[in-house]
Tab-separated table of C-alpha atoms in Angstrom:
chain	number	residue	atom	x	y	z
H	1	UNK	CA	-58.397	25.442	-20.252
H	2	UNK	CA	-58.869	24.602	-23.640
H	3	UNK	CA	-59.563	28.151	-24.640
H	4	UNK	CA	-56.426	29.709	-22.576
H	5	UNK	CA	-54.410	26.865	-24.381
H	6	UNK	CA	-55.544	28.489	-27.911
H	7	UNK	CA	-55.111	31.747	-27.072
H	8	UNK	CA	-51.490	30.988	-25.571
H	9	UNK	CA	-50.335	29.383	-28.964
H	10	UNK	CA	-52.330	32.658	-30.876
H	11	UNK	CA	-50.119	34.782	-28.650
H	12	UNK	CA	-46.478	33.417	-29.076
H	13	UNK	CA	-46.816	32.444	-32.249
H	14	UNK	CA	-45.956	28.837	-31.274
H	15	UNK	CA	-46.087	25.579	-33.173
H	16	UNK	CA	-47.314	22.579	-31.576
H	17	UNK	CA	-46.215	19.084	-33.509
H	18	UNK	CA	-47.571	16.117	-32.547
H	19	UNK	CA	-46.337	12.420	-32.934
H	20	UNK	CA	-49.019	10.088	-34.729
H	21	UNK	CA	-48.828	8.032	-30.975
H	22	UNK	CA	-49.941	11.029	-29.031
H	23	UNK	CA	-53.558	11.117	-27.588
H	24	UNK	CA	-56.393	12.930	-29.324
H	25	UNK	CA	-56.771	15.492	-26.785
H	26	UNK	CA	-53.048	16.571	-27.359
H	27	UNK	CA	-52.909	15.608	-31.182
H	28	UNK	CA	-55.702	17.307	-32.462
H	29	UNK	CA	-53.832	20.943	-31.073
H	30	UNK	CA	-50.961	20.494	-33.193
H	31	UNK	CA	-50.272	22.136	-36.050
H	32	UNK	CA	-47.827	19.629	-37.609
H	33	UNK	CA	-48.064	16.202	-36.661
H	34	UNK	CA	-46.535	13.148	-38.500
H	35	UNK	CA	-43.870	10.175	-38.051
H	36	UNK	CA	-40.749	10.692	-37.302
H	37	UNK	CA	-39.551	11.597	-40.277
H	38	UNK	CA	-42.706	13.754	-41.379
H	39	UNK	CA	-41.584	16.001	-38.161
H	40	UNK	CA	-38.050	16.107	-38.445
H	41	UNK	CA	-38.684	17.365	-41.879
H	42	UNK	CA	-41.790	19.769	-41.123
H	43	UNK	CA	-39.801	21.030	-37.920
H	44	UNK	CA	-36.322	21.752	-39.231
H	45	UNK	CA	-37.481	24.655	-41.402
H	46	UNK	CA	-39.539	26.964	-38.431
H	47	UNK	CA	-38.730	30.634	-37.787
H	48	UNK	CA	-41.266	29.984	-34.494
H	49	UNK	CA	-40.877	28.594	-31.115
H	50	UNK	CA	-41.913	24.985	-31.142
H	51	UNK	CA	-43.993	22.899	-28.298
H	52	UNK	CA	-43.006	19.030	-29.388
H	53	UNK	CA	-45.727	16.375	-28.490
H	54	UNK	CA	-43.414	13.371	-28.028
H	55	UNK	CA	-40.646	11.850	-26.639
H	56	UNK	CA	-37.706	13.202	-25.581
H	57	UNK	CA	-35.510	11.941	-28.735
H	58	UNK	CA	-38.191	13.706	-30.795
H	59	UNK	CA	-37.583	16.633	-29.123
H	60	UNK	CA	-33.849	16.658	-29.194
H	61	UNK	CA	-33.636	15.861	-32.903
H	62	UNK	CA	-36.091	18.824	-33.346
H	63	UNK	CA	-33.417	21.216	-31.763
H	64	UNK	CA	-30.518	19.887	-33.650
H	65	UNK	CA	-31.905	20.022	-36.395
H	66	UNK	CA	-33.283	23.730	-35.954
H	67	UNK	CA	-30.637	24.902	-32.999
H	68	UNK	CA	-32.090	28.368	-33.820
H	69	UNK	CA	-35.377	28.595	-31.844
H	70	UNK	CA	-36.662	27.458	-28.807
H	71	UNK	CA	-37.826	23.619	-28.835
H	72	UNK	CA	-40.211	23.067	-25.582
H	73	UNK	CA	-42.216	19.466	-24.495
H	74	UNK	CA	-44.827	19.202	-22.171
H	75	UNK	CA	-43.101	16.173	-20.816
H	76	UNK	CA	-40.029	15.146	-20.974
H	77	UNK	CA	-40.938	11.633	-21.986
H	78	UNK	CA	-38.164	9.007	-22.543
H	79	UNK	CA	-38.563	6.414	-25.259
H	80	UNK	CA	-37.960	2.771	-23.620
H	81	UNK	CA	-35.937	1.657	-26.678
H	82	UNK	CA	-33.478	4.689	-26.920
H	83	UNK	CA	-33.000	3.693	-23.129
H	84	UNK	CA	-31.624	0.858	-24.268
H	85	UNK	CA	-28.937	1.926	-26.333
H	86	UNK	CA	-27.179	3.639	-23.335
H	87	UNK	CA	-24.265	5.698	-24.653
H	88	UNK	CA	-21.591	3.718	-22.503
H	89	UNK	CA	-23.250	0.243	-23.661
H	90	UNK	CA	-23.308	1.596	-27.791
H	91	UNK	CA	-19.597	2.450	-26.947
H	92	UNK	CA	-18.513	-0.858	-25.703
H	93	UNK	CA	-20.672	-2.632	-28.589
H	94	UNK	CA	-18.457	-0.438	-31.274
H	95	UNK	CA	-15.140	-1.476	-29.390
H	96	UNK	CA	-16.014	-5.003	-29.750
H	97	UNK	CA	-16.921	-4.635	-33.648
H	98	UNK	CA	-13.256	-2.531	-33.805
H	99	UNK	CA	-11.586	-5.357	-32.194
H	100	UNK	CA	-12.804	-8.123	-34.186
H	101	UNK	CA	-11.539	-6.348	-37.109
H	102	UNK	CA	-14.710	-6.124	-38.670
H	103	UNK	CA	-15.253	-3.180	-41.319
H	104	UNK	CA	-18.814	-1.162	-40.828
H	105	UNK	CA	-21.142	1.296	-40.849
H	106	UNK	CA	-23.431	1.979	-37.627
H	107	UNK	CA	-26.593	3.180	-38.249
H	108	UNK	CA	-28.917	4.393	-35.708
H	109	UNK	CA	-32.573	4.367	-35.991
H	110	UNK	CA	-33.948	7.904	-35.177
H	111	UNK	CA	-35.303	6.289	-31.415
H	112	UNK	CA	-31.968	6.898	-29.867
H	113	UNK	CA	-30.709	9.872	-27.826
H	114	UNK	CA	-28.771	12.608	-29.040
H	115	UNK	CA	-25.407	11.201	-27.484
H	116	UNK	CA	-26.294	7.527	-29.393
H	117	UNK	CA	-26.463	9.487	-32.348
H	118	UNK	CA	-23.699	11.767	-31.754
H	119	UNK	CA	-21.179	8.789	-31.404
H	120	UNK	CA	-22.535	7.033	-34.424
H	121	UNK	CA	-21.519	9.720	-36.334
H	122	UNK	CA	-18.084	9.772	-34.776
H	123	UNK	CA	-17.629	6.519	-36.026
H	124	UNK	CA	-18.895	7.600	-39.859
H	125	UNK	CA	-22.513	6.785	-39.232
H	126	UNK	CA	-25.952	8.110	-39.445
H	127	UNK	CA	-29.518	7.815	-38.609
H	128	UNK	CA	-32.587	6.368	-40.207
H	129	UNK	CA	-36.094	5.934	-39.374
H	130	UNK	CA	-38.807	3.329	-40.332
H	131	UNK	CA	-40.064	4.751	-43.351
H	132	UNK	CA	-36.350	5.411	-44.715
H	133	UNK	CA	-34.548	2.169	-43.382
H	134	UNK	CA	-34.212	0.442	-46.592
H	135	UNK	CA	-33.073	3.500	-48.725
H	136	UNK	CA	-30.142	4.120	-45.635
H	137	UNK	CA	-29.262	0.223	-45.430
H	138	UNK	CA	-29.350	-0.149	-49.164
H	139	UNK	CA	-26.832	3.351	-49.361
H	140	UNK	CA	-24.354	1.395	-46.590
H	141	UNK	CA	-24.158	-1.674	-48.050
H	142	UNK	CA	-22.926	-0.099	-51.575
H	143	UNK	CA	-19.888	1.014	-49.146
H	144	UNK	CA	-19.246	-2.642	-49.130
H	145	UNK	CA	-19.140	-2.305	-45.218
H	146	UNK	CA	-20.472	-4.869	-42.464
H	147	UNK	CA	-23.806	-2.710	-40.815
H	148	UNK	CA	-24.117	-2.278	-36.899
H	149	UNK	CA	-27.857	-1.354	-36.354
H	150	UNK	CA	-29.466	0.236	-33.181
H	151	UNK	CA	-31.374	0.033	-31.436
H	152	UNK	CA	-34.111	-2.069	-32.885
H	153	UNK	CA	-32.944	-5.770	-33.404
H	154	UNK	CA	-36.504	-6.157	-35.135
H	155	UNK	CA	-36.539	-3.063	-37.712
H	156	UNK	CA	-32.714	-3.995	-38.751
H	157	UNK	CA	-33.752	-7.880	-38.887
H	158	UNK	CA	-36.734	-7.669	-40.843
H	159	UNK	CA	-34.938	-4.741	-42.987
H	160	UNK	CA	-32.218	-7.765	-44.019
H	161	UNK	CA	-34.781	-10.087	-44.483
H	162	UNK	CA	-36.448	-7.715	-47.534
H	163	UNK	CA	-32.913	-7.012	-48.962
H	164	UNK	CA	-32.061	-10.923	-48.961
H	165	UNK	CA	-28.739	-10.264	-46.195
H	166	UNK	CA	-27.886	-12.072	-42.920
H	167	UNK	CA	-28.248	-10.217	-40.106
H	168	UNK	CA	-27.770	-11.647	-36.330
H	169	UNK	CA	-28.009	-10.181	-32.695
H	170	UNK	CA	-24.438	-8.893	-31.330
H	171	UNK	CA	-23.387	-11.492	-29.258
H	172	UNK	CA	-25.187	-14.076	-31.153
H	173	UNK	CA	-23.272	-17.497	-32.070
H	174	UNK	CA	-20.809	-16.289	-35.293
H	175	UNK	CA	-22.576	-12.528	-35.579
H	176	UNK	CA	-19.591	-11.296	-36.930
H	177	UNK	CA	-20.152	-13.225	-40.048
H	178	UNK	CA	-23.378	-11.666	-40.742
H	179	UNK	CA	-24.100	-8.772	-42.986
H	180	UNK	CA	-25.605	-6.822	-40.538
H	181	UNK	CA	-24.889	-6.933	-36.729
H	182	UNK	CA	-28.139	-5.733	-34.624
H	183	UNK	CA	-28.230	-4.245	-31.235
H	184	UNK	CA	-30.085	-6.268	-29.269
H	185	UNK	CA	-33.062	-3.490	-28.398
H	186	UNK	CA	-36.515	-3.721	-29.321
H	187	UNK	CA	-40.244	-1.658	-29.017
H	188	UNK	CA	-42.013	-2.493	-25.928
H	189	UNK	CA	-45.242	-1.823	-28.093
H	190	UNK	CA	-44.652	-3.643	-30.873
H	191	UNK	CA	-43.260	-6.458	-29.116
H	192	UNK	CA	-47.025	-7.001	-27.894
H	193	UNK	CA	-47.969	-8.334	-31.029
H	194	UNK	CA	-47.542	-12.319	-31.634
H	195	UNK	CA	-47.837	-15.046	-34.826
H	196	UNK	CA	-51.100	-16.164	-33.047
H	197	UNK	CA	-53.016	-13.020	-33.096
H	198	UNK	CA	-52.235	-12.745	-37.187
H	199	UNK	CA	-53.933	-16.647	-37.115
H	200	UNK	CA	-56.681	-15.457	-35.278
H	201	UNK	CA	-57.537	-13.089	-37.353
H	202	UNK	CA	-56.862	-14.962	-40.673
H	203	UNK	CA	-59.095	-17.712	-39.304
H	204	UNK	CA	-61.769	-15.787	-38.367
H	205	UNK	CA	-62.007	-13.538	-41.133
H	206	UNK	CA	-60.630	-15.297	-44.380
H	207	UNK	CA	-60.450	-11.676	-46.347
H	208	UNK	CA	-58.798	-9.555	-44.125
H	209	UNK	CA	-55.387	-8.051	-44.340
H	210	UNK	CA	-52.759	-7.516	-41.677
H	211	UNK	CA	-50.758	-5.051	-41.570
H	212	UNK	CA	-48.127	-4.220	-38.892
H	213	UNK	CA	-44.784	-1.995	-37.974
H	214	UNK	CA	-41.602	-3.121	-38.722
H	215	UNK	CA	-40.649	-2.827	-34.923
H	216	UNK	CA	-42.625	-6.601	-34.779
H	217	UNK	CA	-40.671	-9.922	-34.699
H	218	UNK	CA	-39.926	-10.973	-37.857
H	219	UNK	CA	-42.222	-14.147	-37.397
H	220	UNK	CA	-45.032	-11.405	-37.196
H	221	UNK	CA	-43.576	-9.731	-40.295
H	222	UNK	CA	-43.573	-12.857	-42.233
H	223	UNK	CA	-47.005	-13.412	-41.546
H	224	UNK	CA	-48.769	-9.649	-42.886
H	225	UNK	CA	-49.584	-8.433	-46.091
H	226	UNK	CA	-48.465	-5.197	-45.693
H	227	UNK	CA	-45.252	-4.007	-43.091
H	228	UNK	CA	-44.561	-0.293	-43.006
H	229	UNK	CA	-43.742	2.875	-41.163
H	230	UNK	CA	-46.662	4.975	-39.036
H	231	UNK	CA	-47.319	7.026	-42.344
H	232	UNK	CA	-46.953	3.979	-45.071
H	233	UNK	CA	-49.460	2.376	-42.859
H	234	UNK	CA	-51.534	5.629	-42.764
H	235	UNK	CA	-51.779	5.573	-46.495
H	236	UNK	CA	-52.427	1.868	-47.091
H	237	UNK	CA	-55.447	2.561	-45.119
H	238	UNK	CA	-56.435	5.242	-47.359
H	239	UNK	CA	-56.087	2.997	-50.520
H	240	UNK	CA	-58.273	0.465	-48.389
H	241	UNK	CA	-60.854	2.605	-46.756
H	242	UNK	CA	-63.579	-0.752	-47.404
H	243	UNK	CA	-61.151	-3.473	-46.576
H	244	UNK	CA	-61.110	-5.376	-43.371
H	245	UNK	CA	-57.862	-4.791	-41.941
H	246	UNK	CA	-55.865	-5.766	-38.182
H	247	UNK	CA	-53.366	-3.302	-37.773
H	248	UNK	CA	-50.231	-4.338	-35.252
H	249	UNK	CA	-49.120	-0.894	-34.073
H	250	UNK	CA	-49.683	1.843	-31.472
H	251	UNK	CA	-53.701	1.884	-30.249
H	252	UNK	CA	-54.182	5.794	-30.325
H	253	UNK	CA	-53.068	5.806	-34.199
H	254	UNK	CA	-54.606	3.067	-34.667
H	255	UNK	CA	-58.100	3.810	-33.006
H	256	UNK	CA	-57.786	7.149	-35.126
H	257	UNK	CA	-57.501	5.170	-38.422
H	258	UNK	CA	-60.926	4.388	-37.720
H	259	UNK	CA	-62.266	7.597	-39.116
H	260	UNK	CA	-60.856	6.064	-42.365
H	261	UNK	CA	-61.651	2.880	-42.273
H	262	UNK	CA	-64.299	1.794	-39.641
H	263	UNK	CA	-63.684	-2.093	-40.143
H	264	UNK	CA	-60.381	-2.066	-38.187
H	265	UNK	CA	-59.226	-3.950	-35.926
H	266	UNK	CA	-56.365	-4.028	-32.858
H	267	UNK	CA	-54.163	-6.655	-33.911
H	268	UNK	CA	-53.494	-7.375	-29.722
H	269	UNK	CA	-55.506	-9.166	-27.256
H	270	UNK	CA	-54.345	-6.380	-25.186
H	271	UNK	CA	-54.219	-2.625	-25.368
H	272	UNK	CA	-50.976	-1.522	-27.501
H	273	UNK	CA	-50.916	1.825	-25.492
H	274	UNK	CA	-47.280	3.531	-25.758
H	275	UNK	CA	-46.743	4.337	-22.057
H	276	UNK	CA	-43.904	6.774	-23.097
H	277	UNK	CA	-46.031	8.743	-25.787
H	278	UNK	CA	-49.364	8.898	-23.372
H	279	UNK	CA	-47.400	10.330	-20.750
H	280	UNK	CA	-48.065	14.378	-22.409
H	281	UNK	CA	-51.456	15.102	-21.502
H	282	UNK	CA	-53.738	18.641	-22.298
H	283	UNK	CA	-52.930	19.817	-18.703
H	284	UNK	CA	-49.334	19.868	-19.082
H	285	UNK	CA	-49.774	21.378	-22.427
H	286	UNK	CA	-51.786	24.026	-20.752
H	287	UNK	CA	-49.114	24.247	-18.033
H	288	UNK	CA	-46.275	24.680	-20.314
H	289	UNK	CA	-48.160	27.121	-22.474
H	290	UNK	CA	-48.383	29.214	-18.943
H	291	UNK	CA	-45.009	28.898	-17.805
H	292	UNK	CA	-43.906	30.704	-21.057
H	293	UNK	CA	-46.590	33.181	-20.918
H	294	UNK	CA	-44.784	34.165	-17.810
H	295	UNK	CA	-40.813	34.187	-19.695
H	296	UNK	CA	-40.199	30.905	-17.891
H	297	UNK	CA	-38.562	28.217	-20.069
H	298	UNK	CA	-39.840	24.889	-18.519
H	299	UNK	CA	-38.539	21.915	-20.607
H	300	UNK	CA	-36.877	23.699	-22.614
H	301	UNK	CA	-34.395	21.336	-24.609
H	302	UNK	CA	-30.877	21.627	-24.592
H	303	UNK	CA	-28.369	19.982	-26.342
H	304	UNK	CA	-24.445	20.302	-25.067
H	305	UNK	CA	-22.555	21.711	-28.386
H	306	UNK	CA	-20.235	19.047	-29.504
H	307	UNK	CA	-23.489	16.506	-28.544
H	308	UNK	CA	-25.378	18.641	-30.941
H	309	UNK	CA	-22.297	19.379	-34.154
H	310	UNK	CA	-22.336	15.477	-34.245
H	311	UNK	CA	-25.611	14.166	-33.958
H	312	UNK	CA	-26.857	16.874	-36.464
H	313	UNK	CA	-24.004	15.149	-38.897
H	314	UNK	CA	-25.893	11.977	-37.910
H	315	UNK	CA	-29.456	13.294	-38.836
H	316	UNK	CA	-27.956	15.308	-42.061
H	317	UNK	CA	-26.876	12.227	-43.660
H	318	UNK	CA	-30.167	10.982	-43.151
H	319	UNK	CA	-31.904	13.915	-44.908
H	320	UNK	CA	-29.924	14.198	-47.564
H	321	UNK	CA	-30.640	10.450	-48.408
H	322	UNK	CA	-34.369	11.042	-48.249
């Protein structure tokens, strides 16, 4: 299988990217692999047909970004957290924020569907992701607007927290006074990982140095030494290849960071698996690899037009800014 898999990719000249979440069997195929950002980036400038290792978000972003070749997945996974932020439910949230009479800028983190994004940027918006928050909050508040943030209550909270602004939970007791109004979504993963397991750790080994995902609860947050994206954390392990370190993020990147740094440890008493990402395994690679040996286009991603004019305004913003 493995072999036919190669060969496939040889044959069709096709790009695989991979998410930093996705299992080793599947990640170490890809050419490209990265965060978020990393990908949108790498895969918005391909003349090739591209297989995305992901979720379905990923995959849609990849498309709008590049509407000009042919974006596949092995799965269409879906993302729990852009579930949240259910078009109809984002829509209702903005109506709210209109008729309060409250001036701001939505921003969507890059975990939402293409529709989530496309109506943020209806409504003057754009995207961010984890490694760019800051620079895209910092850029909105110099518009001297209120911020709506989706869908992660924890990103935007502990984003507010670093920049010294208020930020509450729509809904939340006087939320329109706030500086920044969060959607009240979250990371099934990252909500795994609790103030107790950062005291464990500190307890039982004085020297080492937590480091976690902004997607935690802020109480986490508080608590580490070091909070970044999937590729900050990537490179604070490389400028700490001897430290001991608990890292509070997804277990396949994670358990990969080992190579790096073999005194690492799951900050989780229990597996931090990402259901959504582990769902694209090698046989539907293989599979999908087949179908388009034989001209079929299984999981092929499509984006409606208008969908896709918007959102890209959405995800354009964001580039530009990074």
């Amino acid at each position: 299988m493995l072999k036919t898999i190669k060969n496939l990719i040889k044959k069709h000249n096709i790009t695989i990217a991979a998410h930093y979440y996705e299992k080793d069997e599947v990640f170490n195929l890809a050419n490209l692999t990265g965060d978020s950002l990393e990908l949108a980036k790498k895969t918005s400038t391909l003349n090739n047909p591209l297989i995305f290792c992901g979720v379905k978000f990923m995959g849609e972003s990849a498309k709008i970004l590049n509407p000009d070749i042919p974006v596949f997945m092995p799965r269409l996974a879906d993302c729990s957290m852009a579930r949240m932020a259910q078009e109809e439910l984002v829509k209702e949230n903005i109506k709210l924020l209109k008729e309060k009479n409250i001036d701001f800028i939505p921003i969507t983190y890059i975990n939402s569907t293409a529709k989530t994004k496309a109506i943020v940027a209806r409504n003057g918006g754009l995207t961010c992701t984890s490694s760019n928050a800051k620079k895209i909050i910092e850029y909105a508040l110099k518009q001297n607007k209120k911020i709506f943030f989706l869908p992660d209550k924890n990103l935007g909270r502990n984003i507010a927290k670093m920049l010294k602004i208020t930020a509450k939970i729509i809904g939340e007791k006087d939320f329109e006074k706030a500086d920044m109004i969060c959607f009240n979504g979250h990371c099934s993963v990252h909500q795994l990982f609790m103030p107790e397991h950062v005291m464990f750790y500190k307890e039982k080994y004085p020297d080492i140095k937590i480091v976690v995902h902004p997607e935690c609860s802020p109480e986490v947050v508080e608590l580490a030494d070091f909070a970044g994206s999937t590729s900050q954390i990537l490179n604070y392990v490389k400028n700490h290849p001897n430290d001991k370190l608990a890292i509070g993020t997804e277990f396949n990147f994670v358990n990969r960071l080992r190579k790096i740094n073999p005194n690492i440890y799951i900050l989780s008493s229990t597996k931090p698996q990402c259901p959504s990402m582990n769902e694209t395994s090698l046989k539907e690679l293989y599979e999908l690899l087949v179908s388009i040996d034989k001209g079929e286009e299984k999981n092929k991603i499509e984006v409606d037009q208008k969908t896709a004019e918007d959102a890209k305004i959405a995800l354009q913003r964001m580039m530009e800014l990074s």
